[in-house]
Every structure is written in C-alpha cells, then in structure tokens.
N, C-alpha and C. Protein backbone atom coordinates (compact mmCIF):
# COMPACT_ATOMS: atom_id res chain seq x y z
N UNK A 1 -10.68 -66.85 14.30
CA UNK A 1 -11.43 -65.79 14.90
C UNK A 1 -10.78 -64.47 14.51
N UNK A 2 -11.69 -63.02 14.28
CA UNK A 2 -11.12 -62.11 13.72
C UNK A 2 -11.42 -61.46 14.86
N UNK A 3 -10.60 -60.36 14.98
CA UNK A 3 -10.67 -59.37 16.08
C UNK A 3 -10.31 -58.00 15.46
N UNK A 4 -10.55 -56.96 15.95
CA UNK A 4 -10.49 -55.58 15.22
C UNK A 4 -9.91 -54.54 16.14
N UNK A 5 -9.02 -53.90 16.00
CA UNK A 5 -7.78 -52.81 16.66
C UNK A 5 -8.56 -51.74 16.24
N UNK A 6 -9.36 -51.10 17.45
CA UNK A 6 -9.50 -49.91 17.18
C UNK A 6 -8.88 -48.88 18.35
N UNK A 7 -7.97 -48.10 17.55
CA UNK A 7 -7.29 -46.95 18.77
C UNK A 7 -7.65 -46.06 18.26
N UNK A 8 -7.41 -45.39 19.39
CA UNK A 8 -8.16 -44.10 19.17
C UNK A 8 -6.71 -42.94 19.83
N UNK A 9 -7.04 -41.91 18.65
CA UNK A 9 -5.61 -40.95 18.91
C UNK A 9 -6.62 -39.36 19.14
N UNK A 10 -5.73 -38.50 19.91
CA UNK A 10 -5.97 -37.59 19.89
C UNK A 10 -6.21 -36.51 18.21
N UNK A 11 -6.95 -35.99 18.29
CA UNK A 11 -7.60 -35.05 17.13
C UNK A 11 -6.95 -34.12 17.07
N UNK A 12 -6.00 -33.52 18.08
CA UNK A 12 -5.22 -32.07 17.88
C UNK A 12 -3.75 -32.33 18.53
N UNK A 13 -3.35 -31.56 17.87
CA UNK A 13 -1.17 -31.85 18.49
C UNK A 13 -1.04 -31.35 19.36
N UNK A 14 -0.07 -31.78 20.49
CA UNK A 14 -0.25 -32.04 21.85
C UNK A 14 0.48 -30.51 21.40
N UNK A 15 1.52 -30.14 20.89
CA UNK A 15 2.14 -28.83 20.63
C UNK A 15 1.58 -28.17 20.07
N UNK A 16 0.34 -28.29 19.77
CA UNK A 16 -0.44 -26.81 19.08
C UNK A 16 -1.48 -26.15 20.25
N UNK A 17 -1.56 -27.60 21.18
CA UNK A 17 -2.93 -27.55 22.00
C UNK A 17 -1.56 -26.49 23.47
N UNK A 18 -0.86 -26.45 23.68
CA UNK A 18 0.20 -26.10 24.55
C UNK A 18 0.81 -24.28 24.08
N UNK A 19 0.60 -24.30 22.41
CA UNK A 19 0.68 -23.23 21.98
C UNK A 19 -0.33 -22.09 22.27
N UNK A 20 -1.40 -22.77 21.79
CA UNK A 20 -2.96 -22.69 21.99
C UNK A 20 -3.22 -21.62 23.55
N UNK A 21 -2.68 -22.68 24.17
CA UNK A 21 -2.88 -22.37 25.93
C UNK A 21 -1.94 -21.18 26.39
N UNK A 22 -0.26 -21.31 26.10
CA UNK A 22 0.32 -20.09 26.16
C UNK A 22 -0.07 -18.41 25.25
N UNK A 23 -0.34 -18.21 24.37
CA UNK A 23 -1.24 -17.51 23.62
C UNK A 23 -2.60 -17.08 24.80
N UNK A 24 -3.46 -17.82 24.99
CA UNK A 24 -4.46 -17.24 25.61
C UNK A 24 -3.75 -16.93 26.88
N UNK A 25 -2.93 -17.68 27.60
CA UNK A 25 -2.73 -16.95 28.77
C UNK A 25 -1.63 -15.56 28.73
N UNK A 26 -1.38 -15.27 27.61
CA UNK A 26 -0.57 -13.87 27.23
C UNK A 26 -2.02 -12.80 27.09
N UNK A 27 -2.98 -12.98 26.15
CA UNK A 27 -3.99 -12.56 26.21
C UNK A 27 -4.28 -12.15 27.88
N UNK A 28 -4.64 -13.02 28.61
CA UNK A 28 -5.56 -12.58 30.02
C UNK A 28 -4.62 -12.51 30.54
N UNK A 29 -3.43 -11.93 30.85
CA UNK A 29 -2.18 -11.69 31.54
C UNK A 29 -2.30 -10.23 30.82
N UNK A 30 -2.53 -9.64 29.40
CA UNK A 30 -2.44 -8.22 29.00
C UNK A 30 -3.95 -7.90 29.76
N UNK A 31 -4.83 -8.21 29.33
CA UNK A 31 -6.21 -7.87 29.83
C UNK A 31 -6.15 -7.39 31.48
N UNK A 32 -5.74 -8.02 32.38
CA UNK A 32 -5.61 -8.37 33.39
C UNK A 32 -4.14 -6.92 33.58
N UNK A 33 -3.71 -6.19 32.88
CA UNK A 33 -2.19 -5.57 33.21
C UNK A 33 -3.04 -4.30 33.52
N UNK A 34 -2.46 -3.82 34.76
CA UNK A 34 -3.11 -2.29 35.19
C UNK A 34 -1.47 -1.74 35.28
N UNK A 35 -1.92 -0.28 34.25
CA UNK A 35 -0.99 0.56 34.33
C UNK A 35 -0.42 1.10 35.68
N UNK A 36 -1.50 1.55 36.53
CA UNK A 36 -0.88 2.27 37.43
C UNK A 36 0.17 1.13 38.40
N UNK A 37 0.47 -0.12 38.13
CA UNK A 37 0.88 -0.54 39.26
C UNK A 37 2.55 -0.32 38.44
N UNK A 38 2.48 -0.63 36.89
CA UNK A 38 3.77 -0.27 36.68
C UNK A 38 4.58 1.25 36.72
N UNK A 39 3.34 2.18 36.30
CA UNK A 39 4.15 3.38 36.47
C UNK A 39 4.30 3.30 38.49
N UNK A 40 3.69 2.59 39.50
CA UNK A 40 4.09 2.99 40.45
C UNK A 40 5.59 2.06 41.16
N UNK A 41 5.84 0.80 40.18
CA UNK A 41 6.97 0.79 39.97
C UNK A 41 7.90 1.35 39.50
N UNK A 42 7.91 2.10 38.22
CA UNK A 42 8.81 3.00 37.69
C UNK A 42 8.93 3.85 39.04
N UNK A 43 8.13 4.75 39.13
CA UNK A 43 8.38 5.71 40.29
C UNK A 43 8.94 5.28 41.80
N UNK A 44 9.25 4.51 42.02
CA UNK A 44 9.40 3.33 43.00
C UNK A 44 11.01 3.85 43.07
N UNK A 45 11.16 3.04 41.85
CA UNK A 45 12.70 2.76 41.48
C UNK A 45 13.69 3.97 41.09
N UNK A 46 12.75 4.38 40.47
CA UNK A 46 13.32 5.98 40.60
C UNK A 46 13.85 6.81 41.82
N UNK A 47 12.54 6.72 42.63
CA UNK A 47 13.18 7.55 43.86
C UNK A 47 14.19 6.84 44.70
N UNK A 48 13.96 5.08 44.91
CA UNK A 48 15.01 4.70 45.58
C UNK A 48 16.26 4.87 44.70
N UNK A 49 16.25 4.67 43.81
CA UNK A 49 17.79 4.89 43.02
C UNK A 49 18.19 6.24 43.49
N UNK A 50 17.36 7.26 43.31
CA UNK A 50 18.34 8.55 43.40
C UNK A 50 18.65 8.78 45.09
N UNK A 51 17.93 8.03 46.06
CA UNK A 51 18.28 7.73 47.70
C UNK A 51 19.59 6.64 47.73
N UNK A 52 19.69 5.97 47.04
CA UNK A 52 20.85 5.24 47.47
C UNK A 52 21.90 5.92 46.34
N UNK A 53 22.01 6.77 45.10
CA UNK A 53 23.01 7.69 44.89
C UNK A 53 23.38 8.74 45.95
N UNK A 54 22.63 9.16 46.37
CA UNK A 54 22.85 10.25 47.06
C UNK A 54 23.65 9.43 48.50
N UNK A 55 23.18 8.71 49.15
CA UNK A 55 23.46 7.52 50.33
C UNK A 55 25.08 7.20 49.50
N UNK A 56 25.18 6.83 48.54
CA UNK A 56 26.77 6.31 48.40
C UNK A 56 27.45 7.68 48.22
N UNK A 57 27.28 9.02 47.76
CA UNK A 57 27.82 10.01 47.72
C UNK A 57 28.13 10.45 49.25
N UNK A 58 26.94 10.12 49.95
CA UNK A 58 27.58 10.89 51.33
C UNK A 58 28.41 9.55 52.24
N UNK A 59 28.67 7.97 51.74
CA UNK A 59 29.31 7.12 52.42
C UNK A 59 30.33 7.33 52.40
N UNK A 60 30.56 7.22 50.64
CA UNK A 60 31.90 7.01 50.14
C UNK A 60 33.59 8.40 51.12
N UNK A 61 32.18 9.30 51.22
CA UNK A 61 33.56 10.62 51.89
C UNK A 61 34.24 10.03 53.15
N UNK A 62 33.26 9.02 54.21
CA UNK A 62 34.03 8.47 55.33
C UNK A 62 34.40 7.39 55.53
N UNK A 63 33.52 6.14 54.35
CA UNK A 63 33.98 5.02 54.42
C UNK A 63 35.22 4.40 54.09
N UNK A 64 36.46 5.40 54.19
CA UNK A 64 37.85 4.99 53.62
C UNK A 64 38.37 3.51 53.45
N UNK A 65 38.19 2.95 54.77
CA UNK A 65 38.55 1.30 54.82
C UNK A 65 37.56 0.56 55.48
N UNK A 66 36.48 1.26 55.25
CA UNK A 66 34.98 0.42 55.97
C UNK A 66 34.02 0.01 54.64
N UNK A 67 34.86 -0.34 54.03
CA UNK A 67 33.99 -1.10 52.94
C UNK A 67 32.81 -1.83 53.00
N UNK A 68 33.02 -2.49 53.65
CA UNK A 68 31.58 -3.39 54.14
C UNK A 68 30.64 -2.88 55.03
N UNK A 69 30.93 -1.74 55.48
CA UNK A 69 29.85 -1.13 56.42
C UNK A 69 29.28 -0.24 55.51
N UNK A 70 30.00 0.28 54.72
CA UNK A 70 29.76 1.21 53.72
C UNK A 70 28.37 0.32 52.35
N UNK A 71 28.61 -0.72 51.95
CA UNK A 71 28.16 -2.05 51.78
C UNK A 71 27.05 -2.16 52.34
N UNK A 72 26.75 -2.25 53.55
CA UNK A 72 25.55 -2.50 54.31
C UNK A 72 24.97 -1.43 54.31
N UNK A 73 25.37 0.07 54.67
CA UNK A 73 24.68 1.25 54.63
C UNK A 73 24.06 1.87 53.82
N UNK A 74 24.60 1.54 52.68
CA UNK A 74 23.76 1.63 51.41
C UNK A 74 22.53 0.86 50.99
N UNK A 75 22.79 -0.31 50.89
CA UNK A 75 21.22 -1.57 51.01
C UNK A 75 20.51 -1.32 52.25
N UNK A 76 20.69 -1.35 53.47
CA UNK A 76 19.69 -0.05 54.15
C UNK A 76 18.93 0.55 54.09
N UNK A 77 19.69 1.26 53.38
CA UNK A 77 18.88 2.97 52.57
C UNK A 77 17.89 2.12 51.64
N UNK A 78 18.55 1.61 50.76
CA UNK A 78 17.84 1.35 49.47
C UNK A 78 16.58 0.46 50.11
N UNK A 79 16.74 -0.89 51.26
CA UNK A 79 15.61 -1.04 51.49
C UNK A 79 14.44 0.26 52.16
N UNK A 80 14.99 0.57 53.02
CA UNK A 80 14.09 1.67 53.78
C UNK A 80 13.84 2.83 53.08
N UNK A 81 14.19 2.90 51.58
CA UNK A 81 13.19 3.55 50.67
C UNK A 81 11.98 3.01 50.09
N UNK A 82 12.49 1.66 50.15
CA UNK A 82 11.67 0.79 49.60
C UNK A 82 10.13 0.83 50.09
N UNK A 83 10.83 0.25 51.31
CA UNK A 83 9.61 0.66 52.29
C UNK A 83 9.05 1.97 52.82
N UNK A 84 9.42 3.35 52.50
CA UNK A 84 9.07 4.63 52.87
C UNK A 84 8.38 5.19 51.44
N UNK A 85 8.79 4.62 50.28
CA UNK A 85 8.24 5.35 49.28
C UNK A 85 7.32 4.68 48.14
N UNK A 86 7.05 3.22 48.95
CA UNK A 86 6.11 2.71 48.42
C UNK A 86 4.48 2.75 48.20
N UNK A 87 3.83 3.32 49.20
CA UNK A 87 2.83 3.83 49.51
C UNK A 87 2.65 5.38 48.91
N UNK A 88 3.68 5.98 48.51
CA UNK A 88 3.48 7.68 48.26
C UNK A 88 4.04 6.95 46.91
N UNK A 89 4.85 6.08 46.02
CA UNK A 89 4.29 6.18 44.68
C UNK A 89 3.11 5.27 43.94
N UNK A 90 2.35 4.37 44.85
CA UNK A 90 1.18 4.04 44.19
C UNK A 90 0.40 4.75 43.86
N UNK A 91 0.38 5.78 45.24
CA UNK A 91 -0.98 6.76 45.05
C UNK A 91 -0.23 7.74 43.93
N UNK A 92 0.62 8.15 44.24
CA UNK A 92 1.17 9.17 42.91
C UNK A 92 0.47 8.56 41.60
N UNK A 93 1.10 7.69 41.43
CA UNK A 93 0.51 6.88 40.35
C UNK A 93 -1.14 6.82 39.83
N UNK A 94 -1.52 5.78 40.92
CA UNK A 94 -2.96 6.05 40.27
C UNK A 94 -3.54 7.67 40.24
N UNK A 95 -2.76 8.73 40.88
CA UNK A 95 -3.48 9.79 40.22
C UNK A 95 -3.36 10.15 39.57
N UNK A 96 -1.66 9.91 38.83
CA UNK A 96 -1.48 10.04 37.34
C UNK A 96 -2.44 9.51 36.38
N UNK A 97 -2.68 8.36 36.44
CA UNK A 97 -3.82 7.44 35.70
C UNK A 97 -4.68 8.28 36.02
N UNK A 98 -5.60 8.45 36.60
CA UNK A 98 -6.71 9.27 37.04
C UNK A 98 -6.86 10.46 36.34
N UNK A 99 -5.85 11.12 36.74
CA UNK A 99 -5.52 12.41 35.36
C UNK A 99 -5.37 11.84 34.28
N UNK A 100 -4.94 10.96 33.75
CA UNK A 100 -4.54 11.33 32.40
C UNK A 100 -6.09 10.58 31.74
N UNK A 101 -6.92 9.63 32.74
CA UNK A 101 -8.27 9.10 32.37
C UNK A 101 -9.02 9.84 32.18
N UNK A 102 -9.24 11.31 33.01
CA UNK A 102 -10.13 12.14 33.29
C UNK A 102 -9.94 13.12 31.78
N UNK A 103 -8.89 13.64 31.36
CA UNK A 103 -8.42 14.48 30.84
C UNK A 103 -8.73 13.53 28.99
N UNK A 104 -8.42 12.51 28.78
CA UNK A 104 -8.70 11.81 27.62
C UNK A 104 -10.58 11.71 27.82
N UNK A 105 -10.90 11.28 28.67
CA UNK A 105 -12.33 11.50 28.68
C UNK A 105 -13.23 13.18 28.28
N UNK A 106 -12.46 13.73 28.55
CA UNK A 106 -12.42 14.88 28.28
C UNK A 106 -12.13 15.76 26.93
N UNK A 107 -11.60 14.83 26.30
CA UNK A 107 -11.33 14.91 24.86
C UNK A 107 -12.04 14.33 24.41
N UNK A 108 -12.52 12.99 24.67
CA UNK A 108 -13.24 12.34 23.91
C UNK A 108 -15.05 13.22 24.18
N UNK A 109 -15.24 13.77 25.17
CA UNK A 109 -16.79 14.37 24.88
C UNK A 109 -16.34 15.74 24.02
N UNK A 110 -15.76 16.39 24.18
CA UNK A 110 -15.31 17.73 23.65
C UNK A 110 -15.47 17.15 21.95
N UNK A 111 -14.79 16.44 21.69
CA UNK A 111 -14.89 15.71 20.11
C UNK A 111 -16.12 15.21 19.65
N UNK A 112 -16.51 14.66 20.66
CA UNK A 112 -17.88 14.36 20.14
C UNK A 112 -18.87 15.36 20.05
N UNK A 113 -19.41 16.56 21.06
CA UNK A 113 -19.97 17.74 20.64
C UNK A 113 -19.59 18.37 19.86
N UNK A 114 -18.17 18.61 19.32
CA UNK A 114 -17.79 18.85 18.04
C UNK A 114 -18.52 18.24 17.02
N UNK A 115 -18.41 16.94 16.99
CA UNK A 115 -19.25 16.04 15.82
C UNK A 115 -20.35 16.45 15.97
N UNK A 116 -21.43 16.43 16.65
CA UNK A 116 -22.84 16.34 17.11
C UNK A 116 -22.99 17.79 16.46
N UNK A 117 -22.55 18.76 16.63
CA UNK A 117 -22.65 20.27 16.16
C UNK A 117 -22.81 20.30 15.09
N UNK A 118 -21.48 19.59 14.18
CA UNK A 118 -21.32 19.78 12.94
C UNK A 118 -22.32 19.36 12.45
N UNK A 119 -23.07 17.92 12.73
CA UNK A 119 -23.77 16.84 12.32
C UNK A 119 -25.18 18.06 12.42
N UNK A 120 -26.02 18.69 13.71
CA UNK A 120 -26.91 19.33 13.66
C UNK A 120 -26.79 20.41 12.95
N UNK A 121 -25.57 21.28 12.68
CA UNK A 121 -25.97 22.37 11.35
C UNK A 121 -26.41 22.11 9.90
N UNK A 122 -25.84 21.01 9.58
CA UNK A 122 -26.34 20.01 8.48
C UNK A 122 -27.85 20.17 8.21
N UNK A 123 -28.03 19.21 9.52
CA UNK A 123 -29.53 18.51 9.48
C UNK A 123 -30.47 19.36 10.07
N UNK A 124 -31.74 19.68 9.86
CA UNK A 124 -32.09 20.71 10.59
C UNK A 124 -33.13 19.24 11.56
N UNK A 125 -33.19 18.04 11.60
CA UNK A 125 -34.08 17.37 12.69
C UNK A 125 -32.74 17.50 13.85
N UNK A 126 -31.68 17.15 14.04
CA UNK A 126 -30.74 17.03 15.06
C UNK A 126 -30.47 17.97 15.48
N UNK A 127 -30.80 19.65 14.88
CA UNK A 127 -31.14 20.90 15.40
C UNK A 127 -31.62 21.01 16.54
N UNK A 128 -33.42 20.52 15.68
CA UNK A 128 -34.20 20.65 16.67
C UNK A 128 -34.55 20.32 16.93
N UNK A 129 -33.77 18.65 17.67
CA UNK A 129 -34.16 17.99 19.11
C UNK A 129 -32.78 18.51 19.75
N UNK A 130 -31.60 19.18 19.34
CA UNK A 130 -30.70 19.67 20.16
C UNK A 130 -31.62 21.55 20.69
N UNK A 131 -32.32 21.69 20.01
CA UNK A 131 -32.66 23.55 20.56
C UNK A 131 -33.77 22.36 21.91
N UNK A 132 -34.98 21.53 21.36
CA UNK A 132 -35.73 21.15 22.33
C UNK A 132 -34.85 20.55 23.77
N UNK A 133 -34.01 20.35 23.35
CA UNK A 133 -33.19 19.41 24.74
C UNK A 133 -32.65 20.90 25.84
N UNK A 134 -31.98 21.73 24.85
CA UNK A 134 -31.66 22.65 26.07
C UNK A 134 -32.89 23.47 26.15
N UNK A 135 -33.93 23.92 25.74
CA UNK A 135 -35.12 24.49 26.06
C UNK A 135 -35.41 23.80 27.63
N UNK A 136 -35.49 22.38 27.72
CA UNK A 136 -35.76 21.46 28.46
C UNK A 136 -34.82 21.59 29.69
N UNK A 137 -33.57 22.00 29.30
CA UNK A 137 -32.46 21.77 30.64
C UNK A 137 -32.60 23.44 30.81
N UNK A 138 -33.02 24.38 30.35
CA UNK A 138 -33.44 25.73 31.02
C UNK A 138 -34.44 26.14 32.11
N UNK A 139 -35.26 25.17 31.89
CA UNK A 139 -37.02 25.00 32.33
C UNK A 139 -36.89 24.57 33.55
N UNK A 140 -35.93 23.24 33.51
CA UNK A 140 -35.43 22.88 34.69
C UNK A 140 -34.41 23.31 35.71
C-alpha cells in the first residue's frame, strides 16, 4: 500500500513576517506622534530642573549635616513641580504648535497668491476670472 506525505510549510519566514510587523508598528507609532505632547515635555523638564537647582542652592546653605532631609527636600520640590507645572506647559505647548501651525499656514497661502498672480499676469483667462471673482466679492 502507498501512502503520500503531504506537509505543508509556511510561505513566508517567521523572521521576515516579525520584521514586517515591527516596521509597521514604527510607522503608526510616528503617524500617531503629536508634537505638542513632546515639546510639553521638554518644557516640563525644563522648568522642574531649574526648581530643583534653585531648591538645592537654597538647601545646600543650611543643610550642613542634614543630608537626608536635604535629600528629601529636594525630590519634593522636584515632584511638586511636577505636579504644578504640568498643566501650564501643555497648554504652553499646544500654543506653540498652534502658532507655529497658524503662521506656516500663513506662508503657505501668501505663496500661493504669489503663484496664482504670477500665473494670472501670464495668462490673460486666470486674469479674468481673478478681476470677475473680486468684482463678485465687492458686490457683495
């Protein structure tokens, strides 16, 4: 009696299909990255750093042999900046974003009526559906 072995193997390498998967999830991990939350980390860290410099500058003058209180008084600070200046640098933040969105948008139409200008002295039809358009926004 004959009998017949048929197996069956996967079509793609278990390490390409794993490559494959890390790759796209770098993709929708950038897609997915909003600026303002890092610049409102930067700004975060910033201000608590220069609160707990300033916090060890004014410890260090009395903490002579209180090291460990000195120790604790500082992480303190640094949390309870944490928590005091977290809310005032998000919003900082996204209004940075906000400005700097508003202001590039702002370039980008300015450039383009530039183009559109140049493009209608050229042509005299893009003229004059640009003279008919503001005729139109006068009227109104």
């Amino acid at each position: 009696m004959t009998s017949f072995v048929q197996p069956s193997f996967t079509t793609q390498h278990q390490g390409v299909a794993r490559i494959e998967s890390a790759l796209s999830n770098v993709r929708n991990l950038r897609r997915s990255f909003d600026s303002s939350w890092s610049l409102a980390f930067m700004l975060l860290a910033a201000m608590v750093s220069t609160l707990v410099v300033v916090a060890d500058q004014l410890i260090d003058t009395w903490a002579d042999g209180h090291l460990l209180a000195a120790w604790v008084a500082v992480w303190l600070v640094g949390f309870a900046g944490l928590a005091l200046f977290a809310g005032a640098a998000r919003r900082l933040a996204a209004a940075v974003i906000r400005a700097g969105n508003d202001w590039s948008a702002g370039v980008a139409q300015s450039r383009a009526d530039r183009r559109l200008w140049s493009i209608a002295r050229s042509d005299p039809r893009v003229m004059s559906d640009l003279t008919a358009a503001m005729l139109r926004n006068e009227r109104s």
